[in-house]
JSON list of C-alpha atoms in Angstrom, two decimals:
[
{"chain": "A", "resi": 1, "resn": "MET", "atom": "CA", "xyz": [-30.66, 32.43, -19.30]},
{"chain": "A", "resi": 2, "resn": "VAL", "atom": "CA", "xyz": [-30.19, 29.35, -21.68]},
{"chain": "A", "resi": 3, "resn": "SER", "atom": "CA", "xyz": [-26.38, 29.81, -21.58]},
{"chain": "A", "resi": 4, "resn": "SER", "atom": "CA", "xyz": [-26.30, 29.72, -17.69]},
{"chain": "A", "resi": 5, "resn": "LYS", "atom": "CA", "xyz": [-28.43, 26.51, -17.60]},
{"chain": "A", "resi": 6, "resn": "TYR", "atom": "CA", "xyz": [-26.11, 24.95, -20.21]},
{"chain": "A", "resi": 7, "resn": "GLY", "atom": "CA", "xyz": [-23.01, 26.07, -18.29]},
{"chain": "A", "resi": 8, "resn": "ALA", "atom": "CA", "xyz": [-24.41, 24.66, -15.06]},
{"chain": "A", "resi": 9, "resn": "LYS", "atom": "CA", "xyz": [-25.31, 21.35, -16.65]},
{"chain": "A", "resi": 10, "resn": "GLN", "atom": "CA", "xyz": [-21.78, 21.12, -18.13]},
{"chain": "A", "resi": 11, "resn": "PHE", "atom": "CA", "xyz": [-20.29, 21.91, -14.75]},
{"chain": "A", "resi": 12, "resn": "MET", "atom": "CA", "xyz": [-22.17, 19.21, -13.12]},
{"chain": "A", "resi": 13, "resn": "MET", "atom": "CA", "xyz": [-21.19, 16.70, -15.72]},
{"chain": "A", "resi": 14, "resn": "ILE", "atom": "CA", "xyz": [-17.59, 17.51, -15.11]},
{"chain": "A", "resi": 15, "resn": "VAL", "atom": "CA", "xyz": [-17.92, 17.26, -11.33]},
{"chain": "A", "resi": 16, "resn": "TRP", "atom": "CA", "xyz": [-19.63, 13.97, -11.68]},
{"chain": "A", "resi": 17, "resn": "ALA", "atom": "CA", "xyz": [-16.86, 12.67, -14.07]},
{"chain": "A", "resi": 18, "resn": "VAL", "atom": "CA", "xyz": [-14.15, 13.80, -11.71]},
{"chain": "A", "resi": 19, "resn": "PHE", "atom": "CA", "xyz": [-15.97, 11.98, -8.81]},
{"chain": "A", "resi": 20, "resn": "LEU", "atom": "CA", "xyz": [-16.19, 8.81, -10.80]},
{"chain": "A", "resi": 21, "resn": "LEU", "atom": "CA", "xyz": [-12.62, 8.85, -11.91]},
{"chain": "A", "resi": 22, "resn": "SER", "atom": "CA", "xyz": [-11.18, 9.62, -8.47]},
{"chain": "A", "resi": 23, "resn": "SER", "atom": "CA", "xyz": [-13.38, 7.14, -6.56]},
{"chain": "A", "resi": 24, "resn": "ASP", "atom": "CA", "xyz": [-11.38, 4.25, -4.89]},
{"chain": "A", "resi": 25, "resn": "LEU", "atom": "CA", "xyz": [-13.14, 1.70, -6.90]},
{"chain": "A", "resi": 26, "resn": "VAL", "atom": "CA", "xyz": [-11.72, 3.19, -10.17]},
{"chain": "A", "resi": 27, "resn": "LEU", "atom": "CA", "xyz": [-8.19, 4.10, -8.87]},
{"chain": "A", "resi": 28, "resn": "ALA", "atom": "CA", "xyz": [-7.49, 1.01, -6.82]},
{"chain": "A", "resi": 29, "resn": "LYS", "atom": "CA", "xyz": [-8.78, -1.78, -8.96]},
{"chain": "A", "resi": 30, "resn": "SER", "atom": "CA", "xyz": [-6.22, -3.66, -11.04]},
{"chain": "A", "resi": 31, "resn": "ARG", "atom": "CA", "xyz": [-6.58, -6.58, -13.49]},
{"chain": "A", "resi": 32, "resn": "HIS", "atom": "CA", "xyz": [-3.66, -8.37, -12.02]},
{"chain": "A", "resi": 33, "resn": "PRO", "atom": "CA", "xyz": [-2.20, -8.74, -8.56]},
{"chain": "A", "resi": 34, "resn": "ILE", "atom": "CA", "xyz": [1.19, -7.36, -7.87]},
{"chain": "A", "resi": 35, "resn": "SER", "atom": "CA", "xyz": [3.89, -9.90, -8.80]},
{"chain": "A", "resi": 36, "resn": "ASP", "atom": "CA", "xyz": [6.78, -11.12, -6.70]},
{"chain": "A", "resi": 37, "resn": "ALA", "atom": "CA", "xyz": [9.10, -9.44, -9.24]},
{"chain": "A", "resi": 38, "resn": "GLU", "atom": "CA", "xyz": [7.20, -6.02, -8.90]},
{"chain": "A", "resi": 39, "resn": "ILE", "atom": "CA", "xyz": [7.49, -6.41, -5.04]},
{"chain": "A", "resi": 40, "resn": "ARG", "atom": "CA", "xyz": [11.20, -7.03, -5.22]},
{"chain": "A", "resi": 41, "resn": "GLN", "atom": "CA", "xyz": [11.77, -4.08, -7.55]},
{"chain": "A", "resi": 42, "resn": "LYS", "atom": "CA", "xyz": [9.78, -1.72, -5.38]},
{"chain": "A", "resi": 43, "resn": "LYS", "atom": "CA", "xyz": [11.51, -2.90, -2.20]},
{"chain": "A", "resi": 44, "resn": "ASN", "atom": "CA", "xyz": [14.89, -2.40, -3.85]},
{"chain": "A", "resi": 45, "resn": "ASP", "atom": "CA", "xyz": [13.84, 1.07, -4.85]},
{"chain": "A", "resi": 46, "resn": "CYS", "atom": "CA", "xyz": [12.89, 1.66, -1.15]},
{"chain": "A", "resi": 47, "resn": "TYR", "atom": "CA", "xyz": [16.35, 0.43, 0.10]},
{"chain": "A", "resi": 48, "resn": "ALA", "atom": "CA", "xyz": [17.98, 2.76, -2.26]},
{"chain": "A", "resi": 49, "resn": "ASP", "atom": "CA", "xyz": [15.78, 5.71, -0.94]},
{"chain": "A", "resi": 50, "resn": "ILE", "atom": "CA", "xyz": [16.68, 4.65, 2.58]},
{"chain": "A", "resi": 51, "resn": "GLU", "atom": "CA", "xyz": [20.34, 4.45, 1.87]},
{"chain": "A", "resi": 52, "resn": "SER", "atom": "CA", "xyz": [20.50, 7.77, 0.24]},
{"chain": "A", "resi": 53, "resn": "GLY", "atom": "CA", "xyz": [19.01, 9.29, 3.44]},
{"chain": "A", "resi": 54, "resn": "LEU", "atom": "CA", "xyz": [15.56, 10.15, 2.17]},
{"chain": "A", "resi": 55, "resn": "TRP", "atom": "CA", "xyz": [13.80, 8.33, 5.05]},
{"chain": "A", "resi": 56, "resn": "GLY", "atom": "CA", "xyz": [16.12, 9.90, 7.77]},
{"chain": "A", "resi": 57, "resn": "GLN", "atom": "CA", "xyz": [18.70, 8.60, 10.19]},
{"chain": "A", "resi": 58, "resn": "GLN", "atom": "CA", "xyz": [16.23, 6.44, 12.09]},
{"chain": "A", "resi": 59, "resn": "CYS", "atom": "CA", "xyz": [16.04, 4.02, 9.15]},
{"chain": "A", "resi": 60, "resn": "THR", "atom": "CA", "xyz": [19.77, 3.52, 8.74]},
{"chain": "A", "resi": 61, "resn": "SER", "atom": "CA", "xyz": [20.51, 3.05, 12.56]},
{"chain": "A", "resi": 62, "resn": "SER", "atom": "CA", "xyz": [20.30, -0.85, 12.27]},
{"chain": "A", "resi": 63, "resn": "ILE", "atom": "CA", "xyz": [19.48, -3.60, 9.68]},
{"chain": "A", "resi": 64, "resn": "ILE", "atom": "CA", "xyz": [16.11, -4.16, 11.36]},
{"chain": "A", "resi": 65, "resn": "ALA", "atom": "CA", "xyz": [15.32, -0.39, 11.24]},
{"chain": "A", "resi": 66, "resn": "LYS", "atom": "CA", "xyz": [16.08, -0.44, 7.68]},
{"chain": "A", "resi": 67, "resn": "GLU", "atom": "CA", "xyz": [13.90, -3.36, 7.09]},
{"chain": "A", "resi": 68, "resn": "ASN", "atom": "CA", "xyz": [10.94, -1.85, 9.02]},
{"chain": "A", "resi": 69, "resn": "CYS", "atom": "CA", "xyz": [11.34, 1.39, 6.95]},
{"chain": "A", "resi": 70, "resn": "ALA", "atom": "CA", "xyz": [11.52, -0.65, 3.71]},
{"chain": "A", "resi": 71, "resn": "LEU", "atom": "CA", "xyz": [8.20, -2.34, 4.63]},
{"chain": "A", "resi": 72, "resn": "ARG", "atom": "CA", "xyz": [6.63, 1.02, 5.44]},
{"chain": "A", "resi": 73, "resn": "CYS", "atom": "CA", "xyz": [7.91, 2.39, 2.07]},
{"chain": "A", "resi": 74, "resn": "LEU", "atom": "CA", "xyz": [6.72, -0.67, 0.08]},
{"chain": "A", "resi": 75, "resn": "SER", "atom": "CA", "xyz": [3.16, -0.46, 1.45]},
{"chain": "A", "resi": 76, "resn": "PRO", "atom": "CA", "xyz": [2.31, 2.14, 4.08]},
{"chain": "A", "resi": 77, "resn": "ILE", "atom": "CA", "xyz": [-1.25, 0.69, 4.61]},
{"chain": "A", "resi": 78, "resn": "CYS", "atom": "CA", "xyz": [-0.03, -2.84, 4.94]},
{"chain": "A", "resi": 79, "resn": "TYR", "atom": "CA", "xyz": [2.75, -1.86, 7.25]},
{"chain": "A", "resi": 80, "resn": "GLU", "atom": "CA", "xyz": [0.29, 0.05, 9.39]},
{"chain": "A", "resi": 81, "resn": "LEU", "atom": "CA", "xyz": [-2.07, -2.99, 9.47]},
{"chain": "A", "resi": 82, "resn": "ILE", "atom": "CA", "xyz": [0.55, -5.67, 10.16]},
{"chain": "A", "resi": 83, "resn": "TYR", "atom": "CA", "xyz": [3.61, -4.24, 11.73]},
{"chain": "A", "resi": 84, "resn": "GLU", "atom": "CA", "xyz": [2.99, -0.66, 13.02]},
{"chain": "A", "resi": 85, "resn": "SER", "atom": "CA", "xyz": [1.75, -1.78, 16.50]},
{"chain": "A", "resi": 86, "resn": "ASP", "atom": "CA", "xyz": [4.61, -4.27, 16.90]},
{"chain": "A", "resi": 87, "resn": "PRO", "atom": "CA", "xyz": [7.54, -3.51, 14.54]},
{"chain": "A", "resi": 88, "resn": "LEU", "atom": "CA", "xyz": [10.14, -6.26, 13.79]},
{"chain": "A", "resi": 89, "resn": "GLU", "atom": "CA", "xyz": [12.86, -6.63, 16.32]},
{"chain": "A", "resi": 90, "resn": "GLU", "atom": "CA", "xyz": [16.54, -7.64, 16.04]},
{"chain": "A", "resi": 91, "resn": "GLY", "atom": "CA", "xyz": [16.80, -11.29, 15.04]},
{"chain": "A", "resi": 92, "resn": "GLU", "atom": "CA", "xyz": [13.02, -11.77, 14.67]},
{"chain": "A", "resi": 93, "resn": "LYS", "atom": "CA", "xyz": [11.71, -13.93, 11.86]},
{"chain": "A", "resi": 94, "resn": "ASP", "atom": "CA", "xyz": [8.01, -13.72, 11.87]},
{"chain": "A", "resi": 95, "resn": "PHE", "atom": "CA", "xyz": [6.77, -15.81, 9.03]},
{"chain": "A", "resi": 96, "resn": "THR", "atom": "CA", "xyz": [3.15, -15.44, 9.97]},
{"chain": "A", "resi": 97, "resn": "ARG", "atom": "CA", "xyz": [3.17, -11.74, 9.76]},
{"chain": "A", "resi": 98, "resn": "ASN", "atom": "CA", "xyz": [5.40, -11.78, 6.62]},
{"chain": "A", "resi": 99, "resn": "SER", "atom": "CA", "xyz": [2.62, -13.98, 4.97]},
{"chain": "A", "resi": 100, "resn": "GLU", "atom": "CA", "xyz": [-0.11, -11.58, 6.12]},
{"chain": "A", "resi": 101, "resn": "TYR", "atom": "CA", "xyz": [1.79, -8.50, 4.74]},
{"chain": "A", "resi": 102, "resn": "LYS", "atom": "CA", "xyz": [2.29, -10.20, 1.32]},
{"chain": "A", "resi": 103, "resn": "TYR", "atom": "CA", "xyz": [-1.40, -11.15, 1.31]},
{"chain": "A", "resi": 104, "resn": "CYS", "atom": "CA", "xyz": [-2.28, -7.57, 2.19]},
{"chain": "A", "resi": 105, "resn": "MET", "atom": "CA", "xyz": [-0.14, -6.28, -0.63]},
{"chain": "A", "resi": 106, "resn": "HIS", "atom": "CA", "xyz": [-1.84, -8.76, -3.09]},
{"chain": "A", "resi": 107, "resn": "ARG", "atom": "CA", "xyz": [-5.37, -7.74, -1.97]},
{"chain": "A", "resi": 108, "resn": "ALA", "atom": "CA", "xyz": [-4.44, -3.93, -1.89]},
{"chain": "A", "resi": 109, "resn": "SER", "atom": "CA", "xyz": [-3.12, -4.29, -5.51]},
{"chain": "A", "resi": 110, "resn": "LEU", "atom": "CA", "xyz": [-6.49, -5.60, -6.54]},
{"chain": "A", "resi": 111, "resn": "GLY", "atom": "CA", "xyz": [-8.35, -3.00, -4.72]},
{"chain": "A", "resi": 112, "resn": "GLU", "atom": "CA", "xyz": [-9.91, -5.50, -2.37]},
{"chain": "A", "resi": 113, "resn": "SER", "atom": "CA", "xyz": [-10.93, -5.09, 1.26]},
{"chain": "A", "resi": 114, "resn": "LEU", "atom": "CA", "xyz": [-8.20, -5.49, 3.80]},
{"chain": "A", "resi": 115, "resn": "ASP", "atom": "CA", "xyz": [-10.55, -6.53, 6.39]},
{"chain": "A", "resi": 116, "resn": "GLY", "atom": "CA", "xyz": [-9.64, -9.75, 8.22]},
{"chain": "A", "resi": 117, "resn": "ILE", "atom": "CA", "xyz": [-6.08, -9.94, 6.93]},
{"chain": "A", "resi": 118, "resn": "ARG", "atom": "CA", "xyz": [-4.52, -9.49, 10.42]},
{"chain": "A", "resi": 119, "resn": "GLY", "atom": "CA", "xyz": [-4.57, -12.90, 11.97]},
{"chain": "A", "resi": 120, "resn": "SER", "atom": "CA", "xyz": [-5.63, -14.66, 8.79]},
{"chain": "A", "resi": 121, "resn": "PHE", "atom": "CA", "xyz": [-2.39, -16.94, 8.96]},
{"chain": "A", "resi": 122, "resn": "ASP", "atom": "CA", "xyz": [-2.51, -17.73, 12.72]},
{"chain": "A", "resi": 123, "resn": "ASN", "atom": "CA", "xyz": [-2.44, -21.30, 13.58]}
]
């Protein structure tokens, strides 16, 4: 009887530790925001994956398709928030959404809320 109580107590401690370690608060928080150099490196890695065919033919059909795929690869959550409902189009330069996307990546890298990012750079 004593050993089963001890085993149950140990089991609950392990479950609690796993819960704490896997919570968003622990996993997402960082002491420093993602740097421009880290973003460039990750984006270059995404381009390499796209060019190797890992993202499928739809991502190599045009320069803008490649850019949309690279943005999705770099940060799926920020792409979904900023670009998914209205992807970049041929010849489009959208500085406002680009700023929002970078701000989203910065906030996400710190584990901060992404609420209010969309539209935060509108005039």
